[in-house]
mmCIF file of C-alpha atoms in Angstrom:
data_model
loop_
_atom_site.group_PDB
_atom_site.id
_atom_site.type_symbol
_atom_site.label_atom_id
_atom_site.label_comp_id
_atom_site.label_asym_id
_atom_site.label_seq_id
_atom_site.Cartn_x
_atom_site.Cartn_y
_atom_site.Cartn_z
ATOM 1 C CA MET A 1 -32.738 -63.684 -89.888
ATOM 2 C CA ARG A 2 -32.674 -60.179 -90.006
ATOM 3 C CA LYS A 3 -33.684 -60.821 -85.946
ATOM 4 C CA LYS A 4 -32.063 -63.914 -84.604
ATOM 5 C CA THR A 5 -28.309 -62.045 -86.371
ATOM 6 C CA ILE A 6 -29.272 -58.983 -83.345
ATOM 7 C CA ILE A 7 -29.804 -60.887 -80.320
ATOM 8 C CA PHE A 8 -26.950 -63.367 -80.526
ATOM 9 C CA SER A 9 -24.858 -59.590 -81.603
ATOM 10 C CA PHE A 10 -26.083 -58.464 -78.666
ATOM 11 C CA ILE A 11 -24.995 -61.469 -76.278
ATOM 12 C CA SER A 12 -21.926 -61.941 -77.670
ATOM 13 C CA VAL A 13 -20.872 -57.832 -77.037
ATOM 14 C CA ILE A 14 -22.439 -58.900 -73.150
ATOM 15 C CA VAL A 15 -20.472 -61.874 -72.652
ATOM 16 C CA LEU A 16 -17.207 -60.169 -74.536
ATOM 17 C CA THR A 17 -17.870 -57.641 -71.706
ATOM 18 C CA GLY A 18 -18.304 -59.640 -69.052
ATOM 19 C CA GLY A 19 -15.439 -61.605 -69.654
ATOM 20 C CA TYR A 20 -13.191 -58.883 -69.665
ATOM 21 C CA PHE A 21 -13.671 -57.133 -66.667
ATOM 22 C CA GLY A 22 -13.803 -60.451 -64.765
ATOM 23 C CA TYR A 23 -10.510 -61.116 -66.449
ATOM 24 C CA LYS A 24 -8.845 -57.844 -65.626
ATOM 25 C CA GLU A 25 -10.751 -57.925 -61.586
ATOM 26 C CA TYR A 26 -9.725 -61.401 -61.574
ATOM 27 C CA THR A 27 -6.318 -60.376 -62.761
ATOM 28 C CA ARG A 28 -5.663 -56.283 -60.658
ATOM 29 C CA LYS A 29 -2.746 -55.725 -59.013
ATOM 30 C CA LYS A 30 -2.213 -53.681 -55.739
ATOM 31 C CA THR A 31 -2.144 -49.659 -56.518
ATOM 32 C CA ASP A 32 1.235 -48.353 -56.582
ATOM 33 C CA LEU A 33 0.264 -46.104 -53.728
ATOM 34 C CA SER A 34 2.893 -42.984 -54.252
ATOM 35 C CA HIS A 35 -0.389 -41.755 -56.353
ATOM 36 C CA VAL A 36 -2.736 -42.370 -53.964
ATOM 37 C CA LYS A 37 -3.392 -39.417 -51.562
ATOM 38 C CA ALA A 38 -3.629 -40.284 -48.253
ATOM 39 C CA GLY A 39 -6.903 -39.752 -46.362
ATOM 40 C CA LEU A 40 -5.182 -38.558 -42.704
ATOM 41 C CA SER A 41 -1.649 -37.858 -42.014
ATOM 42 C CA ILE A 42 0.003 -38.929 -38.421
ATOM 43 C CA GLN A 43 3.042 -37.970 -36.214
ATOM 44 C CA SER A 44 4.213 -41.797 -35.539
ATOM 45 C CA SER A 45 4.728 -41.060 -31.789
ATOM 46 C CA ASP A 46 0.670 -39.879 -32.272
ATOM 47 C CA LEU A 47 -0.179 -42.817 -34.189
ATOM 48 C CA ILE A 48 1.794 -45.115 -31.699
ATOM 49 C CA LYS A 49 -0.470 -43.447 -28.534
ATOM 50 C CA GLU A 50 -3.449 -43.546 -30.592
ATOM 51 C CA PHE A 51 -3.236 -47.461 -30.441
ATOM 52 C CA GLU A 52 -2.230 -47.292 -27.423
ATOM 53 C CA SER A 53 -4.977 -45.760 -25.565
ATOM 54 C CA ASP A 54 -7.540 -47.609 -27.044
ATOM 55 C CA GLU A 55 -6.187 -50.876 -29.610
ATOM 56 C CA ASP A 56 -10.271 -51.807 -31.070
ATOM 57 C CA ALA A 57 -10.136 -48.377 -31.529
ATOM 58 C CA ALA A 58 -7.952 -47.680 -33.736
ATOM 59 C CA ASN A 59 -7.858 -51.362 -35.458
ATOM 60 C CA LYS A 60 -12.027 -50.332 -36.297
ATOM 61 C CA LYS A 61 -10.700 -46.718 -37.628
ATOM 62 C CA TYR A 62 -7.597 -48.697 -39.309
ATOM 63 C CA LEU A 63 -8.089 -51.509 -40.721
ATOM 64 C CA PRO A 64 -11.200 -52.361 -42.274
ATOM 65 C CA LYS A 65 -10.788 -50.236 -45.681
ATOM 66 C CA GLU A 66 -8.555 -52.151 -48.113
ATOM 67 C CA ASP A 67 -8.300 -48.617 -49.612
ATOM 68 C CA PHE A 68 -7.628 -45.985 -46.079
ATOM 69 C CA ILE A 69 -4.216 -44.675 -46.893
ATOM 70 C CA ILE A 70 -2.179 -42.873 -44.671
ATOM 71 C CA GLU A 71 0.526 -40.845 -44.241
ATOM 72 C CA VAL A 72 3.204 -40.992 -41.105
ATOM 73 C CA THR A 73 5.818 -38.531 -40.405
ATOM 74 C CA GLY A 74 8.553 -39.534 -37.685
ATOM 75 C CA THR A 75 12.601 -39.837 -37.383
ATOM 76 C CA ILE A 76 14.488 -42.519 -38.886
ATOM 77 C CA LYS A 77 15.706 -45.174 -36.686
ATOM 78 C CA ASP A 78 16.335 -47.660 -38.743
ATOM 79 C CA ILE A 79 16.344 -48.969 -42.413
ATOM 80 C CA ARG A 80 15.804 -53.061 -42.353
ATOM 81 C CA LYS A 81 16.683 -55.148 -45.492
ATOM 82 C CA ASP A 82 16.365 -58.877 -44.966
ATOM 83 C CA ASP A 83 18.247 -61.190 -46.350
ATOM 84 C CA LYS A 84 15.527 -61.515 -50.059
ATOM 85 C CA GLY A 85 16.016 -57.214 -50.529
ATOM 86 C CA ARG A 86 12.923 -56.513 -48.548
ATOM 87 C CA TYR A 87 13.875 -53.462 -46.290
ATOM 88 C CA THR A 88 12.151 -51.828 -43.891
ATOM 89 C CA VAL A 89 12.134 -48.325 -42.679
ATOM 90 C CA VAL A 90 11.693 -47.929 -38.950
ATOM 91 C CA LEU A 91 9.885 -44.623 -37.977
ATOM 92 C CA GLN A 92 10.812 -43.783 -33.933
ATOM 93 C CA GLY A 93 8.280 -42.790 -31.492
ATOM 94 C CA ASP A 94 8.765 -41.306 -28.884
ATOM 95 C CA ALA A 95 12.517 -41.060 -27.528
ATOM 96 C CA GLY A 96 13.966 -43.500 -25.420
ATOM 97 C CA THR A 97 11.605 -46.727 -25.331
ATOM 98 C CA LEU A 98 11.835 -49.327 -28.461
ATOM 99 C CA SER A 99 8.305 -48.119 -29.783
ATOM 100 C CA SER A 100 8.122 -47.851 -33.745
ATOM 101 C CA VAL A 101 6.334 -47.352 -36.678
ATOM 102 C CA GLN A 102 7.271 -50.295 -38.984
ATOM 103 C CA CYS A 103 6.827 -49.704 -42.388
ATOM 104 C CA ALA A 104 7.331 -52.634 -44.776
ATOM 105 C CA VAL A 105 8.526 -51.545 -48.035
ATOM 106 C CA ASP A 106 6.262 -51.527 -51.902
ATOM 107 C CA SER A 107 9.611 -54.057 -53.288
ATOM 108 C CA THR A 108 9.227 -51.144 -56.974
ATOM 109 C CA HIS A 109 10.569 -48.300 -54.496
ATOM 110 C CA ASN A 110 13.618 -50.199 -53.049
ATOM 111 C CA ASP A 111 15.703 -48.037 -54.556
ATOM 112 C CA ALA A 112 14.674 -44.477 -53.217
ATOM 113 C CA ILE A 113 14.669 -46.610 -49.622
ATOM 114 C CA GLN A 114 18.074 -45.991 -50.512
ATOM 115 C CA ALA A 115 18.750 -43.029 -51.058
ATOM 116 C CA LEU A 116 16.733 -42.967 -47.023
ATOM 117 C CA GLN A 117 19.449 -41.702 -43.718
ATOM 118 C CA LYS A 118 19.200 -42.762 -40.534
ATOM 119 C CA GLY A 119 18.186 -39.585 -38.085
ATOM 120 C CA THR A 120 16.135 -37.523 -40.495
ATOM 121 C CA THR A 121 12.841 -36.786 -40.586
ATOM 122 C CA VAL A 122 10.441 -38.725 -43.298
ATOM 123 C CA SER A 123 6.743 -39.510 -44.157
ATOM 124 C CA MET A 124 5.252 -42.567 -45.371
ATOM 125 C CA LYS A 125 2.706 -43.634 -46.738
ATOM 126 C CA GLY A 126 0.832 -47.213 -47.056
ATOM 127 C CA VAL A 127 -2.262 -49.046 -44.990
ATOM 128 C CA VAL A 128 -2.186 -50.128 -41.440
ATOM 129 C CA THR A 129 -2.111 -53.698 -40.631
ATOM 130 C CA GLY A 130 -2.041 -53.763 -36.509
ATOM 131 C CA PHE A 131 -0.863 -53.366 -33.818
ATOM 132 C CA ASN A 132 1.749 -55.593 -31.008
ATOM 133 C CA ALA A 133 2.326 -54.647 -27.893
ATOM 134 C CA ASP A 134 5.505 -56.448 -25.818
ATOM 135 C CA GLU A 135 6.512 -55.583 -22.188
ATOM 136 C CA LEU A 136 10.262 -56.077 -23.820
ATOM 137 C CA LEU A 137 9.558 -54.880 -27.323
ATOM 138 C CA GLY A 138 7.670 -51.770 -26.604
ATOM 139 C CA SER A 139 4.727 -50.738 -29.189
ATOM 140 C CA ASP A 140 4.835 -50.945 -32.764
ATOM 141 C CA VAL A 141 2.192 -50.023 -35.416
ATOM 142 C CA PHE A 142 2.732 -51.804 -38.714
ATOM 143 C CA LEU A 143 2.785 -50.933 -41.729
ATOM 144 C CA SER A 144 2.648 -52.412 -45.046
ATOM 145 C CA ARG A 145 3.053 -51.694 -49.364
ATOM 146 C CA SER A 146 5.228 -47.861 -48.029
ATOM 147 C CA VAL A 147 6.097 -45.360 -49.654
ATOM 148 C CA ILE A 148 7.925 -42.223 -49.770
ATOM 149 C CA ALA A 149 5.635 -39.425 -49.614
ATOM 150 C CA LYS A 150 6.098 -36.753 -51.792
ATOM 151 C CA ASP A 151 4.600 -33.052 -51.801
ATOM 152 C CA MET B 1 40.204 -56.525 -0.090
ATOM 153 C CA LYS B 2 40.633 -54.915 -3.280
ATOM 154 C CA LYS B 3 40.207 -58.255 -4.803
ATOM 155 C CA ALA B 4 37.378 -58.860 -3.687
ATOM 156 C CA LEU B 5 35.978 -56.150 -5.347
ATOM 157 C CA ILE B 6 37.327 -56.712 -8.853
ATOM 158 C CA ILE B 7 35.601 -60.230 -8.907
ATOM 159 C CA LEU B 8 32.386 -58.915 -8.001
ATOM 160 C CA ALA B 9 32.445 -55.875 -10.441
ATOM 161 C CA LEU B 10 33.445 -58.801 -12.387
ATOM 162 C CA ALA B 11 31.127 -60.872 -11.930
ATOM 163 C CA LEU B 12 28.667 -58.626 -11.363
ATOM 164 C CA SER B 13 29.144 -57.325 -15.428
ATOM 165 C CA ALA B 14 29.626 -60.712 -16.584
ATOM 166 C CA SER B 15 26.253 -61.730 -15.367
ATOM 167 C CA SER B 16 24.927 -57.968 -16.467
ATOM 168 C CA VAL B 17 25.531 -58.806 -19.764
ATOM 169 C CA SER B 18 24.550 -63.037 -19.619
ATOM 170 C CA PHE B 19 21.120 -61.363 -19.021
ATOM 171 C CA SER B 20 20.693 -58.878 -21.707
ATOM 172 C CA GLN B 21 21.778 -61.520 -24.089
ATOM 173 C CA ASP B 22 19.038 -64.056 -22.976
ATOM 174 C CA LYS B 23 16.926 -62.192 -24.858
ATOM 175 C CA PHE B 24 16.683 -62.594 -29.085
ATOM 176 C CA TYR B 25 14.059 -60.822 -31.237
ATOM 177 C CA THR B 26 13.185 -59.981 -34.748
ATOM 178 C CA LYS B 27 10.088 -57.748 -35.580
ATOM 179 C CA THR B 28 10.534 -57.790 -39.280
ATOM 180 C CA GLY B 29 10.255 -61.590 -39.399
ATOM 181 C CA THR B 30 9.144 -63.784 -42.217
ATOM 182 C CA ILE B 31 5.710 -66.210 -42.851
ATOM 183 C CA PHE B 32 4.552 -67.880 -46.072
ATOM 184 C CA PHE B 33 1.713 -70.150 -46.812
ATOM 185 C CA GLU B 34 0.019 -72.097 -48.851
ATOM 186 C CA CYS B 35 -2.603 -73.867 -49.442
ATOM 187 C CA THR B 36 -3.236 -74.429 -52.972
ATOM 188 C CA LYS B 37 -5.558 -77.397 -55.083
ATOM 189 C CA SER B 38 -4.942 -77.026 -57.972
ATOM 190 C CA PRO B 39 -2.629 -76.242 -60.132
ATOM 191 C CA LEU B 40 -3.565 -74.042 -62.217
ATOM 192 C CA GLU B 41 -3.302 -71.589 -58.793
ATOM 193 C CA LYS B 42 -1.231 -70.769 -56.189
ATOM 194 C CA ILE B 43 -2.281 -70.024 -53.372
ATOM 195 C CA GLU B 44 -0.030 -68.108 -51.244
ATOM 196 C CA GLY B 45 0.987 -65.018 -49.016
ATOM 197 C CA THR B 46 3.886 -64.339 -47.233
ATOM 198 C CA ASN B 47 4.385 -61.832 -43.565
ATOM 199 C CA ASN B 48 7.791 -60.228 -43.118
ATOM 200 C CA SER B 49 6.624 -57.972 -40.510
ATOM 201 C CA VAL B 50 6.579 -60.917 -38.251
ATOM 202 C CA THR B 51 7.228 -60.175 -34.597
ATOM 203 C CA CYS B 52 9.259 -62.727 -32.425
ATOM 204 C CA VAL B 53 10.997 -63.527 -28.933
ATOM 205 C CA LEU B 54 13.489 -66.468 -27.956
ATOM 206 C CA ASP B 55 14.060 -66.489 -24.382
ATOM 207 C CA SER B 56 17.504 -68.555 -24.416
ATOM 208 C CA LYS B 57 17.741 -69.456 -20.775
ATOM 209 C CA THR B 58 13.822 -70.472 -20.346
ATOM 210 C CA GLY B 59 13.222 -71.673 -23.760
ATOM 211 C CA ASN B 60 10.199 -69.689 -24.178
ATOM 212 C CA MET B 61 8.709 -68.559 -27.448
ATOM 213 C CA GLN B 62 6.668 -65.928 -28.353
ATOM 214 C CA PHE B 63 5.061 -64.816 -32.260
ATOM 215 C CA ALA B 64 2.436 -62.060 -33.375
ATOM 216 C CA VAL B 65 2.009 -61.633 -36.390
ATOM 217 C CA LEU B 66 -0.615 -59.088 -38.329
ATOM 218 C CA MET B 67 -3.314 -61.020 -41.344
ATOM 219 C CA LYS B 68 -3.149 -57.821 -42.325
ATOM 220 C CA GLY B 69 0.313 -57.369 -43.292
ATOM 221 C CA PHE B 70 0.486 -60.341 -45.955
ATOM 222 C CA GLU B 71 0.669 -60.131 -49.476
ATOM 223 C CA PHE B 72 -0.559 -61.710 -52.428
ATOM 224 C CA LYS B 73 0.424 -61.613 -56.060
ATOM 225 C CA ARG B 74 -3.092 -60.592 -56.491
ATOM 226 C CA ALA B 75 -4.620 -57.950 -55.300
ATOM 227 C CA LEU B 76 -8.182 -60.377 -55.342
ATOM 228 C CA MET B 77 -7.263 -62.156 -53.266
ATOM 229 C CA GLN B 78 -5.309 -60.227 -50.908
ATOM 230 C CA GLU B 79 -9.230 -59.126 -50.082
ATOM 231 C CA HIS B 80 -11.113 -62.332 -50.136
ATOM 232 C CA PHE B 81 -7.967 -63.557 -47.262
ATOM 233 C CA ASN B 82 -8.872 -60.350 -44.996
ATOM 234 C CA GLU B 83 -12.535 -60.152 -45.338
ATOM 235 C CA ASN B 84 -13.906 -63.858 -46.394
ATOM 236 C CA TYR B 85 -11.569 -66.399 -44.253
ATOM 237 C CA VAL B 86 -9.588 -64.128 -41.460
ATOM 238 C CA GLU B 87 -11.663 -61.640 -41.295
ATOM 239 C CA SER B 88 -8.777 -59.769 -39.924
ATOM 240 C CA HIS B 89 -10.662 -56.673 -39.420
ATOM 241 C CA LYS B 90 -12.723 -58.943 -36.639
ATOM 242 C CA PHE B 91 -8.783 -60.412 -35.268
ATOM 243 C CA PRO B 92 -6.020 -58.710 -36.729
ATOM 244 C CA LYS B 93 -3.251 -60.968 -34.931
ATOM 245 C CA GLY B 94 -2.150 -64.564 -35.122
ATOM 246 C CA GLU B 95 -0.621 -65.644 -32.363
ATOM 247 C CA PHE B 96 1.621 -68.722 -30.992
ATOM 248 C CA LYS B 97 2.831 -68.556 -27.708
ATOM 249 C CA GLY B 98 5.389 -71.385 -26.814
ATOM 250 C CA GLN B 99 8.254 -73.260 -25.839
ATOM 251 C CA VAL B 100 11.433 -75.466 -27.051
ATOM 252 C CA THR B 101 11.073 -78.325 -24.915
ATOM 253 C CA ASN B 102 14.696 -79.278 -25.537
ATOM 254 C CA ASN B 103 16.196 -75.828 -24.276
ATOM 255 C CA ALA B 104 18.686 -77.646 -22.439
ATOM 256 C CA ASP B 105 19.989 -79.125 -26.267
ATOM 257 C CA ILE B 106 20.919 -75.938 -27.660
ATOM 258 C CA ASN B 107 24.271 -73.880 -26.476
ATOM 259 C CA TYR B 108 23.088 -70.473 -27.261
ATOM 260 C CA GLY B 109 26.829 -69.463 -27.503
ATOM 261 C CA LYS B 110 28.010 -71.368 -29.635
ATOM 262 C CA ASP B 111 28.090 -71.121 -33.392
ATOM 263 C CA GLY B 112 26.256 -73.984 -34.589
ATOM 264 C CA GLU B 113 22.697 -75.701 -35.967
ATOM 265 C CA TYR B 114 20.355 -77.181 -33.536
ATOM 266 C CA THR B 115 17.335 -78.800 -33.663
ATOM 267 C CA ALA B 116 14.351 -77.188 -31.915
ATOM 268 C CA LYS B 117 10.923 -79.198 -30.961
ATOM 269 C CA VAL B 118 8.784 -76.710 -30.487
ATOM 270 C CA LYS B 119 5.211 -76.948 -28.824
ATOM 271 C CA GLY B 120 2.288 -74.105 -27.876
ATOM 272 C CA LYS B 121 -0.095 -72.600 -28.252
ATOM 273 C CA LEU B 122 -1.473 -71.002 -31.630
ATOM 274 C CA THR B 123 -4.638 -68.834 -32.078
ATOM 275 C CA ILE B 124 -6.167 -68.181 -35.295
ATOM 276 C CA HIS B 125 -9.143 -65.913 -36.070
ATOM 277 C CA GLY B 126 -9.848 -66.116 -32.962
ATOM 278 C CA VAL B 127 -9.388 -70.010 -31.759
ATOM 279 C CA THR B 128 -7.045 -71.518 -30.428
ATOM 280 C CA LYS B 129 -5.466 -74.588 -30.776
ATOM 281 C CA ASP B 130 -2.250 -76.638 -29.575
ATOM 282 C CA VAL B 131 0.001 -77.106 -31.828
ATOM 283 C CA GLU B 132 4.245 -78.766 -32.324
ATOM 284 C CA SER B 133 6.517 -78.469 -33.869
ATOM 285 C CA THR B 134 9.842 -79.408 -35.079
ATOM 286 C CA GLY B 135 12.458 -76.525 -36.667
ATOM 287 C CA LYS B 136 16.011 -75.768 -36.289
ATOM 288 C CA LEU B 137 17.733 -72.655 -34.457
ATOM 289 C CA SER B 138 21.034 -71.820 -36.088
ATOM 290 C CA VAL B 139 23.394 -69.389 -34.305
ATOM 291 C CA ARG B 140 25.923 -67.551 -36.075
ATOM 292 C CA GLY B 141 27.977 -64.863 -34.811
ATOM 293 C CA GLY B 142 25.573 -64.021 -31.417
ATOM 294 C CA LYS B 143 22.667 -64.170 -33.849
ATOM 295 C CA ILE B 144 19.920 -66.999 -34.316
ATOM 296 C CA ALA B 145 17.966 -68.503 -37.273
ATOM 297 C CA ALA B 146 15.156 -69.645 -36.921
ATOM 298 C CA ASN B 147 13.277 -72.359 -39.276
ATOM 299 C CA ALA B 148 10.527 -73.881 -39.325
ATOM 300 C CA VAL B 149 8.030 -75.379 -41.449
ATOM 301 C CA PHE B 150 4.341 -77.117 -40.073
ATOM 302 C CA GLN B 151 0.936 -77.175 -41.286
ATOM 303 C CA ILE B 152 -2.139 -76.250 -39.753
ATOM 304 C CA LEU B 153 -5.812 -77.031 -41.061
ATOM 305 C CA LEU B 154 -8.613 -74.285 -42.172
ATOM 306 C CA SER B 155 -11.127 -75.656 -40.574
ATOM 307 C CA ASP B 156 -9.447 -76.442 -36.750
ATOM 308 C CA TYR B 157 -10.034 -72.649 -36.624
ATOM 309 C CA ASP B 158 -12.942 -72.546 -38.109
ATOM 310 C CA ILE B 159 -12.172 -70.720 -41.377
ATOM 311 C CA SER B 160 -14.906 -72.225 -44.015
ATOM 312 C CA ILE B 161 -13.423 -72.718 -47.536
ATOM 313 C CA PRO B 162 -17.088 -71.955 -49.601
ATOM 314 C CA THR B 163 -18.040 -74.818 -52.446
ATOM 315 C CA VAL B 164 -17.737 -72.399 -55.091
ATOM 316 C CA VAL B 165 -13.756 -72.211 -54.333
ATOM 317 C CA ASN B 166 -13.126 -75.296 -51.984
ATOM 318 C CA ASP B 167 -11.249 -77.217 -56.342
ATOM 319 C CA LYS B 168 -8.913 -74.022 -55.665
ATOM 320 C CA ILE B 169 -8.362 -74.164 -51.747
ATOM 321 C CA SER B 170 -6.745 -76.398 -49.563
ATOM 322 C CA ASN B 171 -8.076 -76.698 -46.165
ATOM 323 C CA THR B 172 -4.267 -77.738 -45.474
ATOM 324 C CA VAL B 173 -1.751 -74.770 -44.772
ATOM 325 C CA ASN B 174 1.809 -75.057 -45.232
ATOM 326 C CA ILE B 175 3.373 -72.092 -43.600
ATOM 327 C CA LYS B 176 6.963 -71.834 -42.980
ATOM 328 C CA VAL B 177 9.009 -69.932 -40.625
ATOM 329 C CA ASP B 178 11.818 -67.224 -41.477
ATOM 330 C CA CYS B 179 12.970 -65.193 -38.547
ATOM 331 C CA SER B 180 16.816 -63.700 -37.990
ATOM 332 C CA LEU B 181 16.916 -62.770 -34.219
ATOM 333 C CA GLU B 182 19.023 -60.311 -32.467
ATOM 334 C CA PRO B 183 20.037 -60.070 -28.683
ATOM 335 C CA LEU B 184 17.647 -57.667 -27.349
ATOM 336 C CA LYS B 185 19.990 -55.110 -26.359
#
């Protein structure tokens, strides 16, 4: 009888622990990047050049890992807000081109973004989602979940 | 002679104005999709970094969307979407290249809502298919809002649903496009 109770409690503990971690994983939210250390720091124009010179190699470097966070520094060309209140911070590439780094902002950080000003320099942390080049629109590297990097 | 020069100058400036306003674009357009099968779990993602160019003269229309830019409520769903379904590290970009087939019916110089029939080729997950949809182009104050709703099948793009989640994910994907286009100067 005692043996049975021990086995039963043992199985219950395993099932409950498994269930707890399973549920936790299932409902896991994306991490707020402001507390995550960037794996790499780079200037906006250098990042664009890296993709322009070899898009495949750059995709392989930046895309596969979900948690590869980079910090991009550049001059703010524009701060855009769409009709649903979502912000994108646009960092200038080389002067005189339409090329840019488009940082889609983590919406929980909208307040901090409003304090930014065009023409000033900022460092943004985010996850690279890819690159698009167009003869009319220039070359753009896109970042998602972006937040302002603070030292 | 002077009159002729003035007319020439006016004609040139008018043509340059119309040239610069032929093309409209955005780099922050939105694409939303959902392929929910079970009411218990919504499968939906949004991408707010869609690039779109519309040439009002020819009706040519292009979209580029980075698959990794789709945001989901739950982190696990986003990871599965990227790693197992669209394989965004192998096929980072989705693209549409097509035309507004009834472009002549749309007066880009006059505010209003116009029905736009769009036809072209959609590439996702390395597979290109012909798609056709009817959307709306709303011209207002020199800007254009482009909206469309259409459906695609995951199986058409070689995206397979594992049997274990077969009751959660629908093969039919509802896609909603929402772009505010500005004149390209």
